[in-house]
Short mmCIF file of C-alpha atoms in Angstrom, two decimals:
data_model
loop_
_atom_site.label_atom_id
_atom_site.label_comp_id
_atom_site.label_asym_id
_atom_site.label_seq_id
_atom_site.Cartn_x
_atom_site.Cartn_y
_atom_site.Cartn_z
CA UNK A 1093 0.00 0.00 0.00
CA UNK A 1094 1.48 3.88 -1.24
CA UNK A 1095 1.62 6.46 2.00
CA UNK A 1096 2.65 9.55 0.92
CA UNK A 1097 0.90 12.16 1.55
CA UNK A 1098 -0.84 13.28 -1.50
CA UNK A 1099 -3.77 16.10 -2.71
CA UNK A 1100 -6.87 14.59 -5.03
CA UNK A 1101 -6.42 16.09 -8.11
CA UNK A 1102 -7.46 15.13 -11.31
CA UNK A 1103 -4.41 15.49 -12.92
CA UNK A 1104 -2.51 12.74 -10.48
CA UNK A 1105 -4.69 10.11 -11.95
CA UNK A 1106 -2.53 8.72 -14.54
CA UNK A 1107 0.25 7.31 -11.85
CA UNK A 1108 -2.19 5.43 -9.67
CA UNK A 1109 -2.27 2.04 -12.03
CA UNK A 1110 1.45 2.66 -12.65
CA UNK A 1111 1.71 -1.53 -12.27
CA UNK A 1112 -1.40 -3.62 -14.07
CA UNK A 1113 -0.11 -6.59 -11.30
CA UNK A 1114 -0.58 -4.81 -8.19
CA UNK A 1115 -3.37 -6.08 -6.47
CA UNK A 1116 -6.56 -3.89 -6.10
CA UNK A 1117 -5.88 -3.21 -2.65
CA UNK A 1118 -1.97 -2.19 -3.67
CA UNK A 1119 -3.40 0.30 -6.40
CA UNK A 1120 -5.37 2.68 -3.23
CA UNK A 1121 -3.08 5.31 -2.03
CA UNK A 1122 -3.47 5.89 1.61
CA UNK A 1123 -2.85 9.35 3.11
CA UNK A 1124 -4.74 11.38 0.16
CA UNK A 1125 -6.12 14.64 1.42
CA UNK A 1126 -9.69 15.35 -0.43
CA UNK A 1127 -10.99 19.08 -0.73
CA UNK A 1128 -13.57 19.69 -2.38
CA UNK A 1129 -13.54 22.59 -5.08
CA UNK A 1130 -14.27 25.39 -2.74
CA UNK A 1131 -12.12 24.06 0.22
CA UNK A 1132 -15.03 24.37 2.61
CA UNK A 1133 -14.74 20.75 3.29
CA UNK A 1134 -11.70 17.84 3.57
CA UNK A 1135 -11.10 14.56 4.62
CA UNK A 1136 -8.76 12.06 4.69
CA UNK A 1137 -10.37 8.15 2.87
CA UNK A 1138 -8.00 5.61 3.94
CA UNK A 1139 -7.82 4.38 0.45
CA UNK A 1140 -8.01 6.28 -2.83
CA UNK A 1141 -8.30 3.99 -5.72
CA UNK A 1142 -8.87 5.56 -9.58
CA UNK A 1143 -9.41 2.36 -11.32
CA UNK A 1144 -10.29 1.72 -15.27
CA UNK A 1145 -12.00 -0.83 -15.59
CA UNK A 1146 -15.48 -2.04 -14.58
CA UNK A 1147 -13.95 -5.02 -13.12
CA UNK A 1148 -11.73 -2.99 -10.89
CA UNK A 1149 -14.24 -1.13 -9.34
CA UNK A 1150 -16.07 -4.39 -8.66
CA UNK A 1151 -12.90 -5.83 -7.23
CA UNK A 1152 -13.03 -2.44 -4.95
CA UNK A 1153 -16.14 -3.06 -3.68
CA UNK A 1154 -15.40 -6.38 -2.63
CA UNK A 1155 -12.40 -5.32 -0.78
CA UNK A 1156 -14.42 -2.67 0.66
CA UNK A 1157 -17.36 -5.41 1.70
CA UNK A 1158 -14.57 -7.89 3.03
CA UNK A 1159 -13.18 -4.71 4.91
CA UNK A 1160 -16.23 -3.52 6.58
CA UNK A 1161 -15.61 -0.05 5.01
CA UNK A 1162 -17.80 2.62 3.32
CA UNK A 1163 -17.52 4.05 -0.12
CA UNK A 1164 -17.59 7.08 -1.90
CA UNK A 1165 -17.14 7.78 -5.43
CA UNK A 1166 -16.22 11.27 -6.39
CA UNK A 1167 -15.73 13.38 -9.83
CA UNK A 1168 -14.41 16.72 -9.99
CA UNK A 1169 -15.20 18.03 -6.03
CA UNK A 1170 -17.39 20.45 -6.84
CA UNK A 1171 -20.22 20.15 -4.55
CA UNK A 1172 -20.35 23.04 -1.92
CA UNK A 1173 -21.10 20.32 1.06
CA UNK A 1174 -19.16 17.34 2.44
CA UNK A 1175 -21.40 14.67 0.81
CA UNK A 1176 -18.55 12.88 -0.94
CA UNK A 1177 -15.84 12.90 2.30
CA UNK A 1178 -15.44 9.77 4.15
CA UNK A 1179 -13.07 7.79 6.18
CA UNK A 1180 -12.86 4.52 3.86
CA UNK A 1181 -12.65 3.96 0.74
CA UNK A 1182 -12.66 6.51 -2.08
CA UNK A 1183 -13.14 6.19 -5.55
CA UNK A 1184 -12.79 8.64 -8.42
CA UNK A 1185 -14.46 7.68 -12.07
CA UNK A 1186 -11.99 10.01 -13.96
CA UNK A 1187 -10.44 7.45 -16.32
CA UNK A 1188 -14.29 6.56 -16.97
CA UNK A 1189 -14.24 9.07 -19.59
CA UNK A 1190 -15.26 8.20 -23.23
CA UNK A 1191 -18.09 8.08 -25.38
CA UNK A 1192 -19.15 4.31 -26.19
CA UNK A 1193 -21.53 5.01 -28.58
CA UNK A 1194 -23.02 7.34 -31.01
CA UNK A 1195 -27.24 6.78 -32.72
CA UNK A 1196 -27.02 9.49 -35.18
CA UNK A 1197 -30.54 7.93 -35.97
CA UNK A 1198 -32.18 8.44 -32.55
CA UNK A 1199 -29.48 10.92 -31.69
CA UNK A 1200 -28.28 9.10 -28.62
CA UNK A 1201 -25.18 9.20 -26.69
CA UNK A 1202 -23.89 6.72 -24.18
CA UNK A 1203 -21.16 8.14 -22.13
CA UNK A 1204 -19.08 6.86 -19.64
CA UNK A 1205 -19.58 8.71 -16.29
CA UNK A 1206 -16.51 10.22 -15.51
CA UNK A 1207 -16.48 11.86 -18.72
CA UNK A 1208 -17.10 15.99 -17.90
CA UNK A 1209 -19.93 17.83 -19.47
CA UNK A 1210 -17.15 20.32 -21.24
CA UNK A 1211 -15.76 17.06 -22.98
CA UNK A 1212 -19.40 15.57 -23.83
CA UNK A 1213 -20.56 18.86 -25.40
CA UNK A 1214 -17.24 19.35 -27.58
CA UNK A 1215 -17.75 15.71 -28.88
CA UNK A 1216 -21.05 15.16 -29.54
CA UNK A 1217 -20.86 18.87 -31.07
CA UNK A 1218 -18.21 17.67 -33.76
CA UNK A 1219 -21.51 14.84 -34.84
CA UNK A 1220 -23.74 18.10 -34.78
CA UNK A 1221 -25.73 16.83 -31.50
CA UNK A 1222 -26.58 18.62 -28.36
CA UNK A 1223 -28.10 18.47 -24.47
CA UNK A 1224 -31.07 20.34 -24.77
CA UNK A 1225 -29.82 22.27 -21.23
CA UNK A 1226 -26.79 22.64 -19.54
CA UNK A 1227 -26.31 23.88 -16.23
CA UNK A 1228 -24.20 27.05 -15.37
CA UNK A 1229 -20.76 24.88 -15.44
CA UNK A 1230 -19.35 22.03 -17.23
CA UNK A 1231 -16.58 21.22 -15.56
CA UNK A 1232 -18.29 18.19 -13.40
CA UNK A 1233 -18.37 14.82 -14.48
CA UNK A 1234 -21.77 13.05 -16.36
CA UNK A 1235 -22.27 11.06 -13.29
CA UNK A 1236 -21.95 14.04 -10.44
CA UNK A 1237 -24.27 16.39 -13.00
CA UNK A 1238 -27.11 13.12 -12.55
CA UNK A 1239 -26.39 12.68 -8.83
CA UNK A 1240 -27.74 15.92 -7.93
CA UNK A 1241 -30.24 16.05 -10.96
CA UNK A 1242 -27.84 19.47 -12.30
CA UNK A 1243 -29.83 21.50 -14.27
CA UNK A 1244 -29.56 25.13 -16.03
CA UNK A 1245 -32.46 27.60 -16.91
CA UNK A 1246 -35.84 27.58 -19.11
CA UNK A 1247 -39.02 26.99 -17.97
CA UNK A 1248 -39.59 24.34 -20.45
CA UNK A 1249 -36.61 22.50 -19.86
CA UNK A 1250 -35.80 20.28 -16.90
CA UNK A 1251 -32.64 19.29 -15.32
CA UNK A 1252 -29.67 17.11 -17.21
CA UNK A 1253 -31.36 14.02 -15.98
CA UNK A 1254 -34.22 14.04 -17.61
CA UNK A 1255 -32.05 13.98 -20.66
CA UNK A 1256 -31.23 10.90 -19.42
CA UNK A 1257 -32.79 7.61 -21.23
CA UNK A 1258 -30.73 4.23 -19.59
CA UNK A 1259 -27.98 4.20 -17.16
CA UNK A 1260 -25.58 1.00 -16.47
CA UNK A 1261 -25.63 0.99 -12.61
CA UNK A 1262 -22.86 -1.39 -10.23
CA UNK A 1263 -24.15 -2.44 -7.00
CA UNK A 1264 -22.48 -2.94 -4.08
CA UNK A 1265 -21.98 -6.76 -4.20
CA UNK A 1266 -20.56 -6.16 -8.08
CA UNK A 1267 -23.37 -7.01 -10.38
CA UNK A 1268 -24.56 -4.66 -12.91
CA UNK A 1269 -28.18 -2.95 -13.26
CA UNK A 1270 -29.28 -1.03 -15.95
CA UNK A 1271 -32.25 0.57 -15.56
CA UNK A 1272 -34.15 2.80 -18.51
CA UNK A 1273 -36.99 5.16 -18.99
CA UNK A 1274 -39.20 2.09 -20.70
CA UNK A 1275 -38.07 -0.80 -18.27
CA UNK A 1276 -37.84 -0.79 -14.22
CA UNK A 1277 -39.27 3.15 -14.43
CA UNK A 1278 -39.31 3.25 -10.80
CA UNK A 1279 -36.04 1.79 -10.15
CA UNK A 1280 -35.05 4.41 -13.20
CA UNK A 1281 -36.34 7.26 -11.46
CA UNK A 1282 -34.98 6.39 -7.87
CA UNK A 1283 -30.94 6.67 -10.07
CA UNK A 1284 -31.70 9.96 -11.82
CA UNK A 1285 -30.97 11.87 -8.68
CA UNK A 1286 -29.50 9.72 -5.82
CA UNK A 1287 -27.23 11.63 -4.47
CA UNK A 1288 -24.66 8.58 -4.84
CA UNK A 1289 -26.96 6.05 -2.67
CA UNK A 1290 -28.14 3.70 -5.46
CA UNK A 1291 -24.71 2.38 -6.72
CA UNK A 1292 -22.22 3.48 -9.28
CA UNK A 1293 -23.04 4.83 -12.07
CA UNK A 1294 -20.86 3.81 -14.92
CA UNK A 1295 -22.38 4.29 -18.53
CA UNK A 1296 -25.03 7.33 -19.39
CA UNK A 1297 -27.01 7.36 -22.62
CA UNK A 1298 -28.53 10.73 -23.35
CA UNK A 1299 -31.13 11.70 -25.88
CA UNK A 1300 -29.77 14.60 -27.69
CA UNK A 1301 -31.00 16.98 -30.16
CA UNK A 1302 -29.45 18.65 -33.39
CA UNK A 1303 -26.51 21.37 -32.20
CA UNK A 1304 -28.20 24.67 -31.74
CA UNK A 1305 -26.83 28.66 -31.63
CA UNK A 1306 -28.44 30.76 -28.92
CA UNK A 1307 -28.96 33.97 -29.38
CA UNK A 1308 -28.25 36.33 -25.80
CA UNK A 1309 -29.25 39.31 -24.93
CA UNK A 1310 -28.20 40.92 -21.49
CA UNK A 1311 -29.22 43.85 -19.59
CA UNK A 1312 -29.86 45.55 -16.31
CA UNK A 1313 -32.93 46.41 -14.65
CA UNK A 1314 -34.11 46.93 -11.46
CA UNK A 1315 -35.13 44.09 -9.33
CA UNK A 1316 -38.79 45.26 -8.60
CA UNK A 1317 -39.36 45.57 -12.18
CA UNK A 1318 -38.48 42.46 -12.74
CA UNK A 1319 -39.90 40.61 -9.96
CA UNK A 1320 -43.09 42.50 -11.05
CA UNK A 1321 -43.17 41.29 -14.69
CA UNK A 1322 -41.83 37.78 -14.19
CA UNK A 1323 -43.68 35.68 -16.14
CA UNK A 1324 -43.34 38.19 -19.39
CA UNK A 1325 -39.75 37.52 -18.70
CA UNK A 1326 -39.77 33.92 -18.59
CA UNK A 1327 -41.75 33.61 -21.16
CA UNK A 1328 -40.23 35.82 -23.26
CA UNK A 1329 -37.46 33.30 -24.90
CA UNK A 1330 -36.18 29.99 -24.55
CA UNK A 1331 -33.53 29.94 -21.40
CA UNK A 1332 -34.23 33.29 -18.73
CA UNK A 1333 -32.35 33.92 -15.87
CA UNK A 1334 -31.39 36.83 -14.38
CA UNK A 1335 -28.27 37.84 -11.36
CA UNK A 1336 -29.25 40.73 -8.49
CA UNK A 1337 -26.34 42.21 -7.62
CA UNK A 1338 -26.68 42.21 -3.89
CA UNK A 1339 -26.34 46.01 -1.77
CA UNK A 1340 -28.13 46.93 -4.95
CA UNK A 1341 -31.52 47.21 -6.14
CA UNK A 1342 -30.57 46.12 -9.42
CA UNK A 1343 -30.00 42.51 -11.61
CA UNK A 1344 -28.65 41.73 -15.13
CA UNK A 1345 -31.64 39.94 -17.15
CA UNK A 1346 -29.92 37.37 -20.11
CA UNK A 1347 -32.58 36.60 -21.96
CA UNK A 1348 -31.51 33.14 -24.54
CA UNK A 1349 -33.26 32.12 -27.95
CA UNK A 1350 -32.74 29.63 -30.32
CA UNK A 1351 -31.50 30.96 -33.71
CA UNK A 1352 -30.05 29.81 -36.49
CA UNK A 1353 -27.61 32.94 -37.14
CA UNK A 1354 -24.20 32.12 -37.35
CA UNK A 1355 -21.73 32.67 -34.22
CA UNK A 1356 -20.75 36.32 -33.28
CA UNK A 1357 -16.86 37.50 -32.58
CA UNK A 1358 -16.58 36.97 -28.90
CA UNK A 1359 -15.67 40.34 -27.04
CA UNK A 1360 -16.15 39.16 -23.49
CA UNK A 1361 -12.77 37.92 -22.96
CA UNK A 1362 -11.51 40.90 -21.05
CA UNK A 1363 -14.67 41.01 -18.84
CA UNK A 1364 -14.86 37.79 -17.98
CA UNK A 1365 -11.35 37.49 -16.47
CA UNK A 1366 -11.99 41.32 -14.96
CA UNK A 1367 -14.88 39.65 -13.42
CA UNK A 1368 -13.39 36.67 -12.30
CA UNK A 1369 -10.45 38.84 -11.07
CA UNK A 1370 -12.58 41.52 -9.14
CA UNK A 1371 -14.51 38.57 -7.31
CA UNK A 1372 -11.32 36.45 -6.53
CA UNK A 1373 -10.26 39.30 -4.64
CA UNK A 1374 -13.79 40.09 -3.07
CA UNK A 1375 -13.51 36.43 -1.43
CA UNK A 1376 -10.36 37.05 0.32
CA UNK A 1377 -11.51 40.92 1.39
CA UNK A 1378 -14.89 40.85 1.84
CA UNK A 1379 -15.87 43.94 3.08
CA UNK A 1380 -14.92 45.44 -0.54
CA UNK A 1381 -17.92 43.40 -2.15
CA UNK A 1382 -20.30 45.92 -1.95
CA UNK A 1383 -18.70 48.66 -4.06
CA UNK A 1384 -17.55 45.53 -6.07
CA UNK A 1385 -21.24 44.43 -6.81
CA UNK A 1386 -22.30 48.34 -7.32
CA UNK A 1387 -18.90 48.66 -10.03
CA UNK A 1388 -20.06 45.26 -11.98
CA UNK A 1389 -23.68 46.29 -12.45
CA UNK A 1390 -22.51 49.34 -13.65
CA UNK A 1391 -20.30 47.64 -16.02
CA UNK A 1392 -22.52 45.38 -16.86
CA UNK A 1393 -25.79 46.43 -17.07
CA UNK A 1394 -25.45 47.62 -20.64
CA UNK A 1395 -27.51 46.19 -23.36
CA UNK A 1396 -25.41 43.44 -25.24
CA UNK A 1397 -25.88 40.52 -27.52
CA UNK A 1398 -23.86 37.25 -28.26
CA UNK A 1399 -24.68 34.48 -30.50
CA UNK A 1400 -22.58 30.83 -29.96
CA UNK A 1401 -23.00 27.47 -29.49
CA UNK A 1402 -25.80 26.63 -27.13
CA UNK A 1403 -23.58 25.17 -24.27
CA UNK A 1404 -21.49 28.33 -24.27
CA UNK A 1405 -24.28 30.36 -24.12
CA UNK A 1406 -25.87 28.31 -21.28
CA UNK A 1407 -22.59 27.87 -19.59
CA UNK A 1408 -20.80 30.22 -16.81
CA UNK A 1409 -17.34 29.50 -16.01
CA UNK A 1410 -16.63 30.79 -12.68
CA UNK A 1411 -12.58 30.79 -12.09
CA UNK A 1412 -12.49 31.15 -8.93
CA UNK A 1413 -13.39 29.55 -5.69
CA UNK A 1414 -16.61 30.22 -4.09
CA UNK A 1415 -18.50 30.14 -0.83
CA UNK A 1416 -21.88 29.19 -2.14
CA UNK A 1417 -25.25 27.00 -1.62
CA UNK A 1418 -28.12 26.24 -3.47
CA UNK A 1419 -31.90 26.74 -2.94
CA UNK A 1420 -35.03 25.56 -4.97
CA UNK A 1421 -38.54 26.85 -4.34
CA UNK A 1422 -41.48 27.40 -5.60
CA UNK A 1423 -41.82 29.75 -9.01
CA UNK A 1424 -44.63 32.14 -7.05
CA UNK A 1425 -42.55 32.20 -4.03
CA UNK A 1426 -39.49 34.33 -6.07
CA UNK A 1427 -40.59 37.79 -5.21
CA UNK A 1428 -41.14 36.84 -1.85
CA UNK A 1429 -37.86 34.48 -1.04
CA UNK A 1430 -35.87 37.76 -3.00
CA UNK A 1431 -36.96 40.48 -1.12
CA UNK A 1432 -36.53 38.67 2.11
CA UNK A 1433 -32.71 37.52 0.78
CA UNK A 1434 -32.05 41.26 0.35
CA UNK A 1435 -33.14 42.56 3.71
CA UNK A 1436 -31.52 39.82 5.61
CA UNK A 1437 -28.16 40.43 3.77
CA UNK A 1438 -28.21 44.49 4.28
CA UNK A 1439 -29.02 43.80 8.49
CA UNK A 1440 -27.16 41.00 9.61
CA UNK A 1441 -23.80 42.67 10.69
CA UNK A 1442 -20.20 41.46 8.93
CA UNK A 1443 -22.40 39.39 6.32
CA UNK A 1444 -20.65 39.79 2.68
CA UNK A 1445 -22.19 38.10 -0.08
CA UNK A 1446 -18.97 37.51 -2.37
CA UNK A 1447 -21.22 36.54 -5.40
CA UNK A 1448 -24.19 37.72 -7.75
CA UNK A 1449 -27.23 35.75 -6.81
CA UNK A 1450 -28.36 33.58 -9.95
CA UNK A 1451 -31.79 32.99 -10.34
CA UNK A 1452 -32.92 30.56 -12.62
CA UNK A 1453 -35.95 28.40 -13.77
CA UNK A 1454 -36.78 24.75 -14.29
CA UNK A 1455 -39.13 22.58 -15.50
CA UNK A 1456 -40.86 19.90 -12.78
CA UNK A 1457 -40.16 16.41 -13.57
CA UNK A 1458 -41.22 12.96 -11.77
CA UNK A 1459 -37.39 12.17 -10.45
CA UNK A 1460 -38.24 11.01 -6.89
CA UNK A 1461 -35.50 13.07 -4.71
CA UNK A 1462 -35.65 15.82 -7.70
CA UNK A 1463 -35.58 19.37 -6.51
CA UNK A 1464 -38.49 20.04 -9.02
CA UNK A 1465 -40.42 17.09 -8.39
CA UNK A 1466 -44.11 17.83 -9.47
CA UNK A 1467 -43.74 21.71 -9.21
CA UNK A 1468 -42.08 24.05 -11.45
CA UNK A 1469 -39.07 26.02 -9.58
CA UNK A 1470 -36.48 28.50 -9.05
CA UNK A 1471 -33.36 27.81 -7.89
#
């Protein structure tokens, strides 16, 4: 067994099955310290194992039932919360990254889950194919994006998982189930958000759609005007969202339809990293986000239009670390859950919100632990 002291990242994969005779339990490396993508949370598994094969992570789990130990498999550490830290055994799905097949006919994809969404959308791009949603980044693997039912913004679109249409599953004693949207539906609905409680997930097969160009167009307004004139907004194009600037009054509306114009020169280079720069420093000195927030709508908040590739459109790339969490309620409730967010962040003392507040919109679905299960929300 390796114990050196080590940091999970994904880049350290490739020397962990240095020797193809090691035995399964020889291939963990003890003493790897886990963060997850924010460093809110870390933890210490006594084995980390990154195996690349289906029958290696089978051989894992037996080790791990022989053991007495718990599992958890991870991706690219980017949930906000310690769901993926644990004591035992590790395991990380990274080299589980390829596309297996390709149904131009049906316009299927089955994925591997370790494969990221970034990689996924480049691919199936290059075959002229598309998710009909993304969330705001693709830098988390197929199978973390399903866990947590990851979605992006349109009111008729729901999350990444109901893109979903069979998923190869390995349970804990080794066998595999795959479950599908016209066999074992309830079994298939119970693995389309589970949070990483209903096995592994190994293989995805999405139903995809002809690549698309969305047109965006971004501006600023002021948050009661929105609030007031919400469902004009949403349905005013394919994918709305919209960012208040907190210790302002004010949010930048992007407003995303599908178009067949070609794709515009992109401009936003030097904004984006001015952005990412100006909020980098914001969450090591807070108490500058406020004239931070009031400089970026200002910047911002002019009227400006971008047409590219759906998934760049839909996607955010944040470059920086972030303190963050997530919440999902009820479409009516937004005006209410807003203007209660903004007086609780301008009276509870030493409070700095490092980050615009990004509201978007979702379509319900019938995925069991779902945030949108039977109602439409907001997250």
């Amino acid at each position: 067994m390796a114990d050196n002291d080590a940091t999970f990242r994904p880049s350290s994969l490739n020397i962990i099955y240095s020797s193809k005779t090691s035995s399964i339990k020889k291939s963990g490396i003890a003493n790897v310290e886990f963060k997850n993508w924010a460093e809110t949370f870390d933890c210490k598994p006594e084995l980390f194992f990154a195996p690349k094969t289906q029958e290696e992570v089978a051989e894992i789990l037996e080790l791990a039932r022989d053991e007495h130990k718990k599992v958890r498999v991870v991706g690219c550490r980017h949930s906000p919360s310690d769901i993926a830290c644990t004591s035992g055994f590790m395991i990380s799905l990274l080299n589980f990254n390829k596309i297996l097949e390709i149904d131009k006919n049906k316009r299927q994809v089955k994925v591997q889950a370790g494969m990221t969404l970034g990689d996924l959308n480049d691919s199936i791009y290059s075959h002229n194919l598309a998710l009909p949603v993304q969330g705001s980044i693709s830098s988390i693997t197929v199978g973390g994006a399903i866990s947590v039912a990851t979605h992006g913004t349109g009111i008729e679109f729901g999350s990444i998982s109901s893109s979903v249409t069979e998923m190869d599953l390995m349970l804990s004693n080794g066998s595999i189930l795959t479950v599908s949207s016209d066999k074992d539906l309830e079994l298939f609905q119970a693995a389309l958000c589970s949070l990483g409680s209903f096995g592994i997930i190994l293989n995805v097969t999405f139903q995809c759609e002809p690549a698309f160009n969305l047109l965006l167009r971004q501006y600023g307004l002021p948050l009661k005007d929105v609030i007031e004139n919400l469902d004009v907004h949403i349905s005013g194009s394919d994918h709305f969202r919209f960012m208040w600037f907190p210790y302002t009054d004010s949010v930048v509306v992007s407003h995303a339809t599908r178009t067949e114009l070609p794709a515009t020169k992109d401009t936003w280079f030097r904004k984006i990293w001015t952005y990412c720069w100006d909020y980098g420093v914001g969450t090591y000195l807070p108490h500058v986000v406020p004239y931070i927030n009031r400089f970026f709508y200002m910047t911002h908040s002019a009227f400006s239009r971008k047409i590219d590739r759906s998934y760049r459109i839909l996607n955010f790339e944040c470059l920086f670390k972030q303190y963050v969490n997530e919440w999902a309620i009820p479409l009516e409730k937004t005006g209410v859950v807003l203007w209660q967010l903004r007086e609780w962040v301008e009276t509870i003392p030493d409070l700095y919100v490092h980050f615009p507040v990004e509201v978007r919109f979702s379509k319900a679905d019938n995925i069991f632990l779902s945030p949108a299960l039977v109602e439409t929300h907001v997250t």
